[in-house]
PDB file of C-alpha atoms in Angstrom:
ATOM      1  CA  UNK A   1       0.000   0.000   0.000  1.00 43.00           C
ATOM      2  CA  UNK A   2       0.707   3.097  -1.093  1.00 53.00           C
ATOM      3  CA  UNK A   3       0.008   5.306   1.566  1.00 57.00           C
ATOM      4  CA  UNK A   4       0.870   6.485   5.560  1.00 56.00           C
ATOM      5  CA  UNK A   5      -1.526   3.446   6.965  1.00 56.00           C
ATOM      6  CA  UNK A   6      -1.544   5.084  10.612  1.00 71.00           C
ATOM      7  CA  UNK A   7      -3.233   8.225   8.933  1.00 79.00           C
ATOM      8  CA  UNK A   8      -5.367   6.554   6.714  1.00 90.00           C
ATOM      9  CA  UNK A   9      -8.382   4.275   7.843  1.00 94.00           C
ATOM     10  CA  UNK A  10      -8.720   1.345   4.952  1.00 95.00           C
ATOM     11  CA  UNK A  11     -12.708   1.218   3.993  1.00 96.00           C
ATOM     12  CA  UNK A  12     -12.071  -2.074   3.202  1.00 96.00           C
ATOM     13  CA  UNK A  13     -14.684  -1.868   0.044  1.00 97.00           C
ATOM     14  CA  UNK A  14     -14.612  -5.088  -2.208  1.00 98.00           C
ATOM     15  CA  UNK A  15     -13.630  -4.424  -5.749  1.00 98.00           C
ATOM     16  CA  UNK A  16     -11.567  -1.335  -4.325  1.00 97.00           C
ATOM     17  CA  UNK A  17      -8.725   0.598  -2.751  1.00 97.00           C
ATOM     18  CA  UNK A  18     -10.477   3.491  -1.164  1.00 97.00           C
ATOM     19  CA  UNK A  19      -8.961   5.119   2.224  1.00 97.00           C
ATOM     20  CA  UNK A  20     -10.346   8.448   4.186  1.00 97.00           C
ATOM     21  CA  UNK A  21      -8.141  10.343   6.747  1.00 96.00           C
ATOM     22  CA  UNK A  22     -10.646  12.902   8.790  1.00 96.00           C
ATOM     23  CA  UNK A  23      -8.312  14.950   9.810  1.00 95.00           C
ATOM     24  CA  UNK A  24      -5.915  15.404   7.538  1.00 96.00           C
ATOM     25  CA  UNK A  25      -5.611  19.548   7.425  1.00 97.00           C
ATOM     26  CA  UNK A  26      -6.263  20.964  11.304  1.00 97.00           C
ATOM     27  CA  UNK A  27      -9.610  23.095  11.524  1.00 97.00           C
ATOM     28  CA  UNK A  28      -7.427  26.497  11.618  1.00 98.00           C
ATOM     29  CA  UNK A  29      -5.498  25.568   8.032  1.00 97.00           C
ATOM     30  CA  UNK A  30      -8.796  24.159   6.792  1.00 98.00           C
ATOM     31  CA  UNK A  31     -10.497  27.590   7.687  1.00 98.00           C
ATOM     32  CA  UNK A  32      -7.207  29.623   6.032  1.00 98.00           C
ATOM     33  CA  UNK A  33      -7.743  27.490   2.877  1.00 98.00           C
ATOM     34  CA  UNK A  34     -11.497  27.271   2.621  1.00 98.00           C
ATOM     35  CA  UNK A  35     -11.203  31.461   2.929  1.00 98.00           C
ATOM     36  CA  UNK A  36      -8.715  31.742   0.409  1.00 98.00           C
ATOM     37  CA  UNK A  37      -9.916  29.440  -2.238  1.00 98.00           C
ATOM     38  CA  UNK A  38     -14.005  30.472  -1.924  1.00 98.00           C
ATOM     39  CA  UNK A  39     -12.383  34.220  -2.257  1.00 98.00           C
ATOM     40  CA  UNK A  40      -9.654  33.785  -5.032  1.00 97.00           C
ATOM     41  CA  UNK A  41     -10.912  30.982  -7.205  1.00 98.00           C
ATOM     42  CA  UNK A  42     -12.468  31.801 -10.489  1.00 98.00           C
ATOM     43  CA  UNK A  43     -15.648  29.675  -9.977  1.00 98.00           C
ATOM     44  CA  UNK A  44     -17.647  28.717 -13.836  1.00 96.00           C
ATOM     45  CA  UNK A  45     -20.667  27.575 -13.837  1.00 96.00           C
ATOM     46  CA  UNK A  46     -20.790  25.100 -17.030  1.00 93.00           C
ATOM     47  CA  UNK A  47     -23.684  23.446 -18.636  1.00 90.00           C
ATOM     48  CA  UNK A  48     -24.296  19.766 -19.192  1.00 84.00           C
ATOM     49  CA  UNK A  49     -26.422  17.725 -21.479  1.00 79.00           C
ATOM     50  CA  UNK A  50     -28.138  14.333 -19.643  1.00 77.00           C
ATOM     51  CA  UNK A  51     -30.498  12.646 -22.041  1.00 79.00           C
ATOM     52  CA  UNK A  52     -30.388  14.992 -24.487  1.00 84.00           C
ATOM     53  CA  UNK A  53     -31.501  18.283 -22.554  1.00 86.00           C
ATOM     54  CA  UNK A  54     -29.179  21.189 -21.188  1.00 88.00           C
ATOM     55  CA  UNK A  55     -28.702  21.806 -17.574  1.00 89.00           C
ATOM     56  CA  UNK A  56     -26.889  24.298 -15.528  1.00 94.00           C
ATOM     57  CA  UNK A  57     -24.174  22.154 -13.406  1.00 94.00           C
ATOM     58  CA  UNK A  58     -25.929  21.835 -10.065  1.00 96.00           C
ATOM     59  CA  UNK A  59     -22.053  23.304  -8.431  1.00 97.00           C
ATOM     60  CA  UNK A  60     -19.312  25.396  -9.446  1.00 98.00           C
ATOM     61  CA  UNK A  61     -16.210  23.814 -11.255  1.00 97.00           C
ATOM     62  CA  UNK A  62     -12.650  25.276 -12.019  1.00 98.00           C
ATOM     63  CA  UNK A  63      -9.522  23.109 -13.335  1.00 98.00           C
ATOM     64  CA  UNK A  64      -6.092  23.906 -12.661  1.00 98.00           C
ATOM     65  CA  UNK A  65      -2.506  21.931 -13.892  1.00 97.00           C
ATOM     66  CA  UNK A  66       1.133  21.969 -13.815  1.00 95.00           C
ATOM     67  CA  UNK A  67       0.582  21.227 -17.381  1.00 94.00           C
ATOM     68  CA  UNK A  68      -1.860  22.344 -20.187  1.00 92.00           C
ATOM     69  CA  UNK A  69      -3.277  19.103 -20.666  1.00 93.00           C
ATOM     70  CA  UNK A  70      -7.336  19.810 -20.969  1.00 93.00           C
ATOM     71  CA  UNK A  71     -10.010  17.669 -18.865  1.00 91.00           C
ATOM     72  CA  UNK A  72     -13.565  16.291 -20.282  1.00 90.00           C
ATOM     73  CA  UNK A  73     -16.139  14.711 -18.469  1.00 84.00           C
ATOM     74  CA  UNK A  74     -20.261  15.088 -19.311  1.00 79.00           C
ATOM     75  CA  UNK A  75     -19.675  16.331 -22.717  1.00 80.00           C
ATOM     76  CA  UNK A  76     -17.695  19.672 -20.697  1.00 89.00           C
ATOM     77  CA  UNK A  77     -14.311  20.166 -21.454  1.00 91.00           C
ATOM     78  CA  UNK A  78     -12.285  22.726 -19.272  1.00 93.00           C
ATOM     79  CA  UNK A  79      -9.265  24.440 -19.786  1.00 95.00           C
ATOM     80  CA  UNK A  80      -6.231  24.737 -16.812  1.00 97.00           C
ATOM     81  CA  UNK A  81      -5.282  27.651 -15.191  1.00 97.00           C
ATOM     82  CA  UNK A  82      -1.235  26.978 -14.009  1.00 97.00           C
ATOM     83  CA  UNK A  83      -1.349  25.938 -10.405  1.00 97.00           C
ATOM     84  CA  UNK A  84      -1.363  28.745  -7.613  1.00 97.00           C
ATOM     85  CA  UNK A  85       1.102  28.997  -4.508  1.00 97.00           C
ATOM     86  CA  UNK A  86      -1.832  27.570  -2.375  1.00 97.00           C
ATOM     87  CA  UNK A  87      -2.805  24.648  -4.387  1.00 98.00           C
ATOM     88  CA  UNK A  88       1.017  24.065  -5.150  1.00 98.00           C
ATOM     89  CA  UNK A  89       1.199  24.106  -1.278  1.00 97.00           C
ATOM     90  CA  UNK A  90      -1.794  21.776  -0.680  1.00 98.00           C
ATOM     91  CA  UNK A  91      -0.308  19.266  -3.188  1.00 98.00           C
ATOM     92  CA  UNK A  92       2.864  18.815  -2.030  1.00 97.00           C
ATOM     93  CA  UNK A  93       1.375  18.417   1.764  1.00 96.00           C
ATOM     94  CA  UNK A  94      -0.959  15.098  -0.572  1.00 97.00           C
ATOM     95  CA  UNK A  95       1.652  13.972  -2.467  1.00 96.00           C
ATOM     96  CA  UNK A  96       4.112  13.856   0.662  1.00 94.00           C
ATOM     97  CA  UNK A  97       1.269  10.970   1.988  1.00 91.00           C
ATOM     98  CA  UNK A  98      -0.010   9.182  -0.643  1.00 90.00           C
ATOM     99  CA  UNK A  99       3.258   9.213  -2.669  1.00 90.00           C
ATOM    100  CA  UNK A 100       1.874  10.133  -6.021  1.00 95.00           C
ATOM    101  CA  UNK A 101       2.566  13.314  -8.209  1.00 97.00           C
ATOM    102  CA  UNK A 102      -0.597  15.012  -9.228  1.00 98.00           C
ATOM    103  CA  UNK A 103      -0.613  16.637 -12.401  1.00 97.00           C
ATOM    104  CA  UNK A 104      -4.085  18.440 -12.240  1.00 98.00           C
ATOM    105  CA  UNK A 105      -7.075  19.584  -9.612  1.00 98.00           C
ATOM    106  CA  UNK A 106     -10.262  19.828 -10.378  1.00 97.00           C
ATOM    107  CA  UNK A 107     -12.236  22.072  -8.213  1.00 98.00           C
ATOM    108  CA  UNK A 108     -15.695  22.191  -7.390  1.00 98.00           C
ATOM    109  CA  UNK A 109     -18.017  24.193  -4.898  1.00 98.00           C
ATOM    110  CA  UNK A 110     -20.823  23.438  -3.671  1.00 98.00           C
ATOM    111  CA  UNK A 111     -22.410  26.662  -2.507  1.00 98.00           C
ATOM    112  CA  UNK A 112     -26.108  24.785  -0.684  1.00 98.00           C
ATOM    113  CA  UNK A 113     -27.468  21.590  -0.248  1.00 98.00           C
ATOM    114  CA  UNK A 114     -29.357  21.684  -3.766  1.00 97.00           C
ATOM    115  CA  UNK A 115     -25.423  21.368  -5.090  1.00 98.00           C
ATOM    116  CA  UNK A 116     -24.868  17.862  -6.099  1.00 98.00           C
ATOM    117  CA  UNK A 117     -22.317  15.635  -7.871  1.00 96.00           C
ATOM    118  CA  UNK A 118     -24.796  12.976  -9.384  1.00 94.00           C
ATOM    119  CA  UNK A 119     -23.520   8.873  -9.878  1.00 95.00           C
ATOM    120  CA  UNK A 120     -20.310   8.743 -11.659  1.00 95.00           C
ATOM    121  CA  UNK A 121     -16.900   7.357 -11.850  1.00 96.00           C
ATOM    122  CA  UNK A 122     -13.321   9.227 -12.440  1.00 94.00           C
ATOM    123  CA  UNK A 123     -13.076   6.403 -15.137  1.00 94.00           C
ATOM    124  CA  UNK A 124     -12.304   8.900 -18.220  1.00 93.00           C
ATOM    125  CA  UNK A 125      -9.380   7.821 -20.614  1.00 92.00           C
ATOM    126  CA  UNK A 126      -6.633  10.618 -19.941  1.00 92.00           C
ATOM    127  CA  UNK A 127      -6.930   9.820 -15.929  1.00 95.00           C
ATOM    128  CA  UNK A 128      -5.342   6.149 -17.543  1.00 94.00           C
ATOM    129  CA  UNK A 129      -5.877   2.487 -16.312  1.00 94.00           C
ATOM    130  CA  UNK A 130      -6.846   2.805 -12.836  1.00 96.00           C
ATOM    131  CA  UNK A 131      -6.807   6.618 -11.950  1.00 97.00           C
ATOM    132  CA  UNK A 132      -5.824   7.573  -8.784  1.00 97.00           C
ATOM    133  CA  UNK A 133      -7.969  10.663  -7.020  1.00 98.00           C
ATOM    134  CA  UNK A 134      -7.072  12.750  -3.575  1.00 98.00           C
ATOM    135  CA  UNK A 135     -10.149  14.271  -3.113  1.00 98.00           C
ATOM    136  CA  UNK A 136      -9.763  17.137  -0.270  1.00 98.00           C
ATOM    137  CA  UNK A 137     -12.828  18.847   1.434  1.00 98.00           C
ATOM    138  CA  UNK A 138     -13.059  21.727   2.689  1.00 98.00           C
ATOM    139  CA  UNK A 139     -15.933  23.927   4.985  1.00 98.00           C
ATOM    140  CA  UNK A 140     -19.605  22.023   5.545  1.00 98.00           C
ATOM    141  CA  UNK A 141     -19.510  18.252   5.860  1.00 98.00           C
ATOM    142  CA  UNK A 142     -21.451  16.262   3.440  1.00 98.00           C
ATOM    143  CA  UNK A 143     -22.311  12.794   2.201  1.00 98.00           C
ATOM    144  CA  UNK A 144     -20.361  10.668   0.085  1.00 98.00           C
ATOM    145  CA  UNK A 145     -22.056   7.655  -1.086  1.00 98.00           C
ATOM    146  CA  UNK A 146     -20.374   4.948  -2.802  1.00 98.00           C
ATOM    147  CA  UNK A 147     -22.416   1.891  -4.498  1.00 98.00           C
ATOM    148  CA  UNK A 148     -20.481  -1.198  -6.446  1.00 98.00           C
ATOM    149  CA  UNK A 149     -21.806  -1.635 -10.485  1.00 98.00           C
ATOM    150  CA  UNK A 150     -22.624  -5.238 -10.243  1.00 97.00           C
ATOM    151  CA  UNK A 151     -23.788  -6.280  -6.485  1.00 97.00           C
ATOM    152  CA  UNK A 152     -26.553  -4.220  -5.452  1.00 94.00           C
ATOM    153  CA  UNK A 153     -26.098  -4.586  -1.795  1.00 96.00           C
ATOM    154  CA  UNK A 154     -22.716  -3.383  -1.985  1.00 98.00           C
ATOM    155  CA  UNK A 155     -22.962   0.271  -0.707  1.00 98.00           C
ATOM    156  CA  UNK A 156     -21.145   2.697   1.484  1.00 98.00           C
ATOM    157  CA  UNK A 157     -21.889   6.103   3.042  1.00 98.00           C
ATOM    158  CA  UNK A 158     -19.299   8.608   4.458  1.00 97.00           C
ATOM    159  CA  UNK A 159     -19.334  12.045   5.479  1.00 98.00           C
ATOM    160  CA  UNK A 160     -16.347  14.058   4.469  1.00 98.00           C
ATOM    161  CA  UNK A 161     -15.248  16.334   7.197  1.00 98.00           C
ATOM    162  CA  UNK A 162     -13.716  19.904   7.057  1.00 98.00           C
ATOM    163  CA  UNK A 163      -9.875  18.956   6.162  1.00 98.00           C
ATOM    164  CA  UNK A 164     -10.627  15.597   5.460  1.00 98.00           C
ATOM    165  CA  UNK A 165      -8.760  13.914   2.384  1.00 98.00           C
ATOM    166  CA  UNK A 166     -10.120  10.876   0.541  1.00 98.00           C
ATOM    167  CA  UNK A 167      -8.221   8.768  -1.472  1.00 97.00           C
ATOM    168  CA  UNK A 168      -8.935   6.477  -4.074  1.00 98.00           C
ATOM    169  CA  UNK A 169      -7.055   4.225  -6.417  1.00 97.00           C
ATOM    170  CA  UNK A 170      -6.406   1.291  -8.001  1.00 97.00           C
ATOM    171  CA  UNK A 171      -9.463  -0.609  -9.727  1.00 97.00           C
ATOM    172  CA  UNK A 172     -12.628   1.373  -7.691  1.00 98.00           C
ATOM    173  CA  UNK A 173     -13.327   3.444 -10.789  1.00 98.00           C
ATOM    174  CA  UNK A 174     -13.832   0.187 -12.694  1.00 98.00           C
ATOM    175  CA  UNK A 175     -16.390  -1.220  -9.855  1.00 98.00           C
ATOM    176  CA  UNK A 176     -18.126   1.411  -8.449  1.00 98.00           C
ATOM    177  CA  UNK A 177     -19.671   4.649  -8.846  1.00 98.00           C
ATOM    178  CA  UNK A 178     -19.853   7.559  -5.999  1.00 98.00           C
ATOM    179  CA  UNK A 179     -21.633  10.836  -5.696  1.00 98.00           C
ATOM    180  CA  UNK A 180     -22.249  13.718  -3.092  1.00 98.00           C
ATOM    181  CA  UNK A 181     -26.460  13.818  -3.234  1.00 98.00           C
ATOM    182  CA  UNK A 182     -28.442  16.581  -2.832  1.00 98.00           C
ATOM    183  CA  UNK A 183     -30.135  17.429   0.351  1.00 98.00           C
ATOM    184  CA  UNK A 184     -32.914  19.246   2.102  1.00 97.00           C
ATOM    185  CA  UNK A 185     -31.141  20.343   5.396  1.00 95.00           C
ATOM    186  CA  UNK A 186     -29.792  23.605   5.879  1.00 96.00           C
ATOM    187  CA  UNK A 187     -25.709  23.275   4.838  1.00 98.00           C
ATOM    188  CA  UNK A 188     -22.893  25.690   4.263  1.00 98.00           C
ATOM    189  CA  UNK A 189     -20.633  25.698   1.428  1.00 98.00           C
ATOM    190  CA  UNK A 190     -17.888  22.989   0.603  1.00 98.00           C
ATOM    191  CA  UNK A 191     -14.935  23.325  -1.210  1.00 98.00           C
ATOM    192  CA  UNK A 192     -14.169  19.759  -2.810  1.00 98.00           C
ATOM    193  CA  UNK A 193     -10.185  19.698  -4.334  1.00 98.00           C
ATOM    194  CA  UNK A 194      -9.629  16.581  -6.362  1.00 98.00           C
ATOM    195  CA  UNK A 195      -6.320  15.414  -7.084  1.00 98.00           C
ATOM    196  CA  UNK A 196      -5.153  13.953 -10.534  1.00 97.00           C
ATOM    197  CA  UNK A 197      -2.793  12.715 -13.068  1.00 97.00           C
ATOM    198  CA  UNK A 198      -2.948  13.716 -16.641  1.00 95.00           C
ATOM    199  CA  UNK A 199      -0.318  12.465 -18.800  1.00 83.00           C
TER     200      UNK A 199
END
């Protein structure tokens, strides 16, 4: 494995090699981060087409890189901006754990509850074989729900803390889908870094 097992608890998912560490910023450099990034980040709003009709993205998105190499998911494909001092920062603290060199972060925020990421996996050709993703959070907790593509009773639910970094990697794109749901109770914003590699 990978990465620092006394920081990282093993979810022990079939099919997968997903870990979580709660706490892996402390709540005052969560709270310096969160400010800086909700204040300095130039948040898009893109649209996306789902069964043939046109939606607004139900967050905000922006896509940064050490290199120029372009990202495309849902028929969206986003341009870099080069890496700032803070996300260089953040990277190297991610890197120095799991022990893999990110090329590219995509960014989103969530500014309510209605703000969703719907079912998906990071499975898109330029991530490669079996893409690894650090997926950093950042201000209000919310639920992460995982669910395997072939065994229906194979589920998983997580809340991603304030600091929190989630890792996954090896073959859990190819097995399961995840998404962060909408829902009806009063939340803050989140700030959701993930992690990739581009080649």
């Amino acid at each position: 494995m990978t990465v620092e097992s006394n920081l990282f608890k093993d979810l022990e998912l079939p099919d997968s090699e997903v870990y979580y560490c709660p706490d892996f910023l402390n709540r005052d450099e969560a709270d310096v981060y969160f400010k800086h990034l909700r204040a300095k980040i130039p948040w898009q709003q893109d649209d996306i087409k789902v069964f043939g009709k046109v939606y607004a993205q139900p967050r905000l998105t922006a896509l940064y890189a050490n290199n120029n190499k372009p990202y495309s998911y849902s028929n969206i494909t986003m341009r870099p901006h080069l890496f700032t001092p803070e996300l260089t920062e953040l990277k190297k603290k991610i890197e120095q754990y799991c022990h893999y060199k990110f090329t590219t972060c995509l960014l989103n925020l969530y500014r309510n509850g209605k703000d969703s990421n719907g079912w998906h996996a990071d499975n898109e050709k330029e991530l490669g074989k079996n893409p690894v993703i650090a997926s950093l959070s950042l201000g209000a907790d919310r639920l992460f729900h995982l669910k395997h593509n072939t065994v229906p009773d194979l589920k998983h639910k997580l809340v991603l803390q304030h600091g929190s970094l989630l890792l996954m990697k090896g073959k859990t794109q190819h097995f399961w889908k995840h998404q962060v749901p909408k829902t009806s109770k009063p939340v803050g914003e989140r700030i959701n870094l993930t992690f990739r590699i581009i080649k």
